[in-house]
Short mmCIF file of C-alpha atoms in Angstrom, two decimals:
data_model
loop_
_atom_site.label_atom_id
_atom_site.label_comp_id
_atom_site.label_asym_id
_atom_site.label_seq_id
_atom_site.Cartn_x
_atom_site.Cartn_y
_atom_site.Cartn_z
CA GLN I 97 18.29 4.12 -0.25
CA LYS I 98 16.02 1.84 1.75
CA GLU I 99 14.58 -0.95 -0.33
CA VAL I 100 12.29 -3.92 -0.16
CA GLU I 101 12.89 -6.47 -2.88
CA GLN I 102 10.60 -9.16 -4.20
CA ASN I 103 10.81 -11.48 -7.17
CA SER I 104 8.22 -10.15 -9.61
CA GLY I 105 7.24 -13.64 -10.76
CA PRO I 106 4.93 -14.92 -11.93
CA LEU I 107 5.18 -17.75 -9.45
CA SER I 108 3.08 -20.67 -10.60
CA VAL I 109 1.91 -23.19 -7.99
CA PRO I 110 -0.45 -26.17 -8.38
CA GLU I 111 -3.73 -26.03 -6.49
CA GLY I 112 -3.41 -27.59 -3.06
CA ALA I 113 0.36 -27.04 -2.83
CA ILE I 114 2.26 -24.59 -0.62
CA ALA I 115 3.06 -21.21 -2.16
CA SER I 116 6.19 -19.55 -0.78
CA LEU I 117 6.70 -15.83 -1.29
CA ASN I 118 9.90 -14.11 -0.24
CA CYS I 119 10.96 -10.56 0.46
CA THR I 120 14.28 -9.02 1.53
CA TYR I 121 14.80 -5.59 3.02
CA SER I 122 17.82 -3.34 3.26
CA ASP I 123 17.12 -1.36 6.46
CA ARG I 124 18.47 -3.55 9.26
CA GLY I 125 16.59 -1.48 11.84
CA SER I 126 13.12 -2.15 10.35
CA GLN I 127 10.72 -3.43 12.99
CA SER I 128 7.33 -3.90 11.34
CA PHE I 129 6.52 -5.92 8.25
CA PHE I 130 3.31 -6.38 6.33
CA TRP I 131 2.01 -8.63 3.59
CA TYR I 132 -0.77 -7.36 1.36
CA ARG I 133 -2.73 -9.16 -1.35
CA GLN I 134 -3.84 -7.21 -4.39
CA TYR I 135 -6.16 -8.50 -7.08
CA SER I 136 -5.80 -6.86 -10.48
CA GLY I 137 -7.35 -3.39 -10.48
CA LYS I 138 -8.31 -3.63 -6.81
CA SER I 139 -6.87 -2.10 -3.67
CA PRO I 140 -4.24 -3.82 -1.49
CA GLU I 141 -5.70 -5.86 1.36
CA LEU I 142 -3.74 -6.64 4.53
CA ILE I 143 -3.01 -10.36 4.93
CA MET I 144 -0.50 -10.48 7.75
CA SER I 145 1.63 -8.25 9.91
CA ILE I 146 4.71 -9.50 11.77
CA TYR I 147 6.95 -7.72 14.23
CA SER I 148 9.22 -10.31 15.85
CA ASN I 149 11.49 -13.09 14.68
CA GLY I 150 9.86 -16.42 13.99
CA ASP I 151 6.58 -17.59 12.56
CA LYS I 152 3.10 -16.16 12.80
CA GLU I 153 0.18 -18.23 11.60
CA ASP I 154 -3.32 -17.15 10.59
CA GLY I 155 -5.42 -19.82 8.94
CA ARG I 156 -3.72 -20.98 5.75
CA PHE I 157 -1.18 -18.15 5.93
CA THR I 158 2.13 -18.15 7.79
CA ALA I 159 4.48 -15.19 7.89
CA GLN I 160 8.11 -15.81 8.77
CA LEU I 161 10.58 -13.14 9.85
CA ASN I 162 14.34 -13.49 10.11
CA LYS I 163 15.87 -10.17 11.12
CA ALA I 164 19.45 -11.48 11.10
CA SER I 165 19.13 -12.39 7.43
CA GLN I 166 16.79 -9.48 6.68
CA TYR I 167 14.08 -11.46 5.01
CA VAL I 168 10.41 -12.02 5.52
CA SER I 169 8.36 -14.69 3.80
CA LEU I 170 4.72 -15.65 3.38
CA LEU I 171 3.60 -19.25 3.07
CA ILE I 172 0.16 -20.11 1.75
CA ARG I 173 -0.90 -23.68 2.49
CA ASP I 174 -3.47 -25.57 0.45
CA SER I 175 -3.31 -22.93 -2.29
CA GLN I 176 -6.59 -22.14 -4.00
CA PRO I 177 -7.24 -20.48 -7.39
CA SER I 178 -8.68 -17.54 -5.43
CA ASP I 179 -5.20 -16.96 -3.98
CA SER I 180 -4.03 -15.91 -7.45
CA ALA I 181 -3.05 -12.27 -7.00
CA THR I 182 -0.06 -10.00 -6.55
CA TYR I 183 1.43 -10.09 -3.05
CA LEU I 184 3.08 -6.93 -1.76
CA CYS I 185 5.64 -6.88 1.01
CA ALA I 186 6.15 -3.69 3.02
CA ALA I 187 8.57 -2.73 5.79
CA PHE I 188 8.40 0.10 8.27
CA PRO I 189 11.86 1.69 8.45
CA SER I 190 13.84 2.51 11.55
CA ASP I 191 13.82 6.25 11.06
CA SER I 192 10.86 8.37 12.00
CA ASN I 193 9.54 9.67 8.70
CA TYR I 194 6.62 7.21 8.79
CA GLN I 195 6.90 6.11 5.21
CA LEU I 196 6.34 2.45 4.53
CA ILE I 197 8.83 0.98 2.09
CA TRP I 198 6.99 -1.16 -0.47
CA GLY I 199 8.21 -3.99 -2.61
CA ALA I 200 7.04 -4.14 -6.22
CA GLY I 201 5.08 -7.33 -5.58
CA THR I 202 5.14 -10.97 -6.64
CA LYS I 203 2.46 -12.22 -8.98
CA LEU I 204 1.16 -15.61 -7.83
CA ILE I 205 -0.77 -17.93 -10.12
CA ILE I 206 -2.48 -21.00 -8.68
CA LYS I 207 -3.09 -23.59 -11.38
CA PRO I 208 -6.21 -25.78 -10.96
CA GLU Z 220 -18.46 -0.40 8.74
CA ALA Z 221 -14.87 0.76 9.02
CA GLN Z 222 -13.76 2.06 5.66
CA VAL Z 223 -11.76 4.48 3.56
CA THR Z 224 -13.90 6.12 0.89
CA GLN Z 225 -12.51 7.69 -2.25
CA ASN Z 226 -14.38 9.68 -4.85
CA PRO Z 227 -14.63 9.62 -7.76
CA ARG Z 228 -13.79 6.01 -8.62
CA TYR Z 229 -13.17 6.86 -12.25
CA LEU Z 230 -12.45 10.17 -13.96
CA ILE Z 231 -11.49 11.12 -17.49
CA THR Z 232 -10.51 14.75 -17.87
CA VAL Z 233 -8.31 17.05 -19.91
CA THR Z 234 -4.93 18.60 -19.37
CA GLY Z 235 -4.96 21.69 -17.16
CA LYS Z 236 -8.43 21.29 -15.66
CA LYS Z 237 -8.11 21.34 -11.88
CA LEU Z 238 -9.49 18.33 -10.09
CA THR Z 239 -9.85 17.04 -6.56
CA VAL Z 240 -10.02 13.43 -5.41
CA THR Z 241 -11.64 13.15 -2.01
CA CYS Z 242 -10.70 10.66 0.69
CA SER Z 243 -12.53 10.11 3.93
CA GLN Z 244 -12.03 7.57 6.73
CA ASN Z 245 -14.40 6.74 9.59
CA MET Z 246 -11.91 5.00 11.89
CA ASN Z 247 -10.55 8.09 13.66
CA HIS Z 248 -7.13 7.31 12.21
CA GLU Z 249 -4.35 9.83 12.65
CA TYR Z 250 -2.28 8.79 9.65
CA MET Z 251 -3.43 9.17 6.05
CA SER Z 252 -1.57 8.76 2.79
CA TRP Z 253 -1.93 8.99 -0.96
CA TYR Z 254 -0.30 6.57 -3.40
CA ARG Z 255 -0.21 6.17 -7.12
CA GLN Z 256 0.29 2.83 -8.78
CA ASP Z 257 1.58 2.40 -12.30
CA PRO Z 258 2.36 -0.85 -14.14
CA GLY Z 259 5.83 -2.08 -13.29
CA LEU Z 260 6.45 0.69 -10.74
CA GLY Z 261 4.54 -0.56 -7.73
CA LEU Z 262 3.03 1.72 -5.09
CA ARG Z 263 4.62 5.14 -4.84
CA GLN Z 264 3.72 7.53 -2.06
CA ILE Z 265 2.65 11.03 -3.05
CA TYR Z 266 1.93 12.73 0.28
CA TYR Z 267 1.14 11.67 3.78
CA SER Z 268 -0.28 13.23 6.91
CA MET Z 269 0.51 12.37 10.49
CA ASN Z 270 -2.41 14.37 11.88
CA VAL Z 271 -4.58 17.43 11.30
CA GLU Z 272 -2.59 20.25 9.68
CA VAL Z 273 0.52 18.03 9.45
CA THR Z 274 1.46 16.89 5.94
CA ASP Z 275 4.69 15.85 4.29
CA LYS Z 276 5.95 14.92 0.86
CA GLY Z 277 6.31 11.33 -0.20
CA ASP Z 278 8.42 10.07 -3.06
CA VAL Z 279 6.52 11.64 -5.97
CA PRO Z 280 4.85 14.89 -4.78
CA GLU Z 281 5.39 17.00 -7.91
CA GLY Z 282 2.15 18.23 -9.43
CA TYR Z 283 0.02 17.38 -6.40
CA LYS Z 284 -1.28 19.19 -3.35
CA VAL Z 285 -2.99 17.95 -0.22
CA SER Z 286 -4.62 19.39 2.86
CA ARG Z 287 -5.69 17.95 6.21
CA LYS Z 288 -8.11 20.36 7.82
CA GLU Z 289 -10.15 17.63 9.49
CA LYS Z 290 -9.00 14.32 10.84
CA ARG Z 291 -11.28 12.26 8.63
CA ASN Z 292 -10.59 13.95 5.27
CA PHE Z 293 -7.45 14.08 3.14
CA PRO Z 294 -8.18 15.37 -0.37
CA LEU Z 295 -5.69 15.12 -3.23
CA ILE Z 296 -5.61 18.14 -5.53
CA LEU Z 297 -4.22 18.27 -9.04
CA GLU Z 298 -4.03 21.98 -9.86
CA SER Z 299 -3.04 21.54 -13.51
CA PRO Z 300 -3.22 17.85 -14.43
CA SER Z 301 -0.99 16.48 -17.14
CA PRO Z 302 -1.09 13.17 -19.04
CA ASN Z 303 1.79 11.75 -16.96
CA GLN Z 304 -0.54 11.86 -13.96
CA THR Z 305 -2.77 9.25 -15.56
CA SER Z 306 -2.68 6.48 -12.98
CA LEU Z 307 -4.50 4.44 -10.36
CA TYR Z 308 -4.62 6.35 -7.07
CA PHE Z 309 -5.13 4.94 -3.60
CA CYS Z 310 -5.84 6.66 -0.32
CA ALA Z 311 -4.88 4.79 2.85
CA SER Z 312 -5.15 5.36 6.57
CA SER Z 313 -3.80 3.83 9.75
CA ALA Z 314 -4.24 4.45 13.45
CA TYR Z 315 -0.64 5.66 13.66
CA GLY Z 316 2.21 5.89 11.16
CA ASP Z 317 3.69 2.49 12.01
CA GLN Z 318 0.43 0.53 11.96
CA PRO Z 319 -1.05 -1.45 9.04
CA GLN Z 320 -2.67 0.74 6.45
CA HIS Z 321 -6.25 0.34 5.23
CA PHE Z 322 -6.85 1.25 1.61
CA GLY Z 323 -9.71 2.84 -0.24
CA ASP Z 324 -11.06 1.22 -3.41
CA GLY Z 325 -8.95 3.39 -5.68
CA THR Z 326 -9.50 6.14 -8.23
CA ARG Z 327 -8.58 5.58 -11.84
CA LEU Z 328 -7.63 8.90 -13.41
CA SER Z 329 -7.13 9.46 -17.13
CA ILE Z 330 -5.74 12.83 -18.19
CA LEU Z 331 -6.06 13.44 -21.92
#
């Protein structure tokens, strides 16, 4: 059973600090990874995609991928109250059935 | 504007009354998918489609039907809805199966 695991939280972070969200995956052959942000009752919104080992930065967001350890993380710098949401991690598996494997999400709360 | 459009956004109906939730995308995407999201269970895939006339079951297909007669449209059909299908439903599309998915705004279904 291929899985993506996330701590459900809530993760509480003071405004202005760095929020660190982590995700582990079971399929060693997974090649594509995605972070989505979802506000309550709204649809998931793509934040970052990452395909190779290392860091990928986009504004205040940095995605980190470590395939050897099978984890992917999302760092949010200078956290703002508007970053409060649930963050979903997803991995594209190595087989060809084209089904993304989704984590259950981590709820992030940014405290003013 | 590139978008995935779902209709209706909200629907309250009764057990056994057939209903269809429409989904349309204007990005010429090949891949389309339906998810349901329930509290504590995360996103679960119902059906997906790799291209016109090509559909396959996701993780929770029971009680649902889909069709893909045109590239842009991927309707979700509940032939005989039951209360356990009360949920928040999302349609998503991507250029290809392994690309990031773009989500519609969601349809909140209540089956009484």
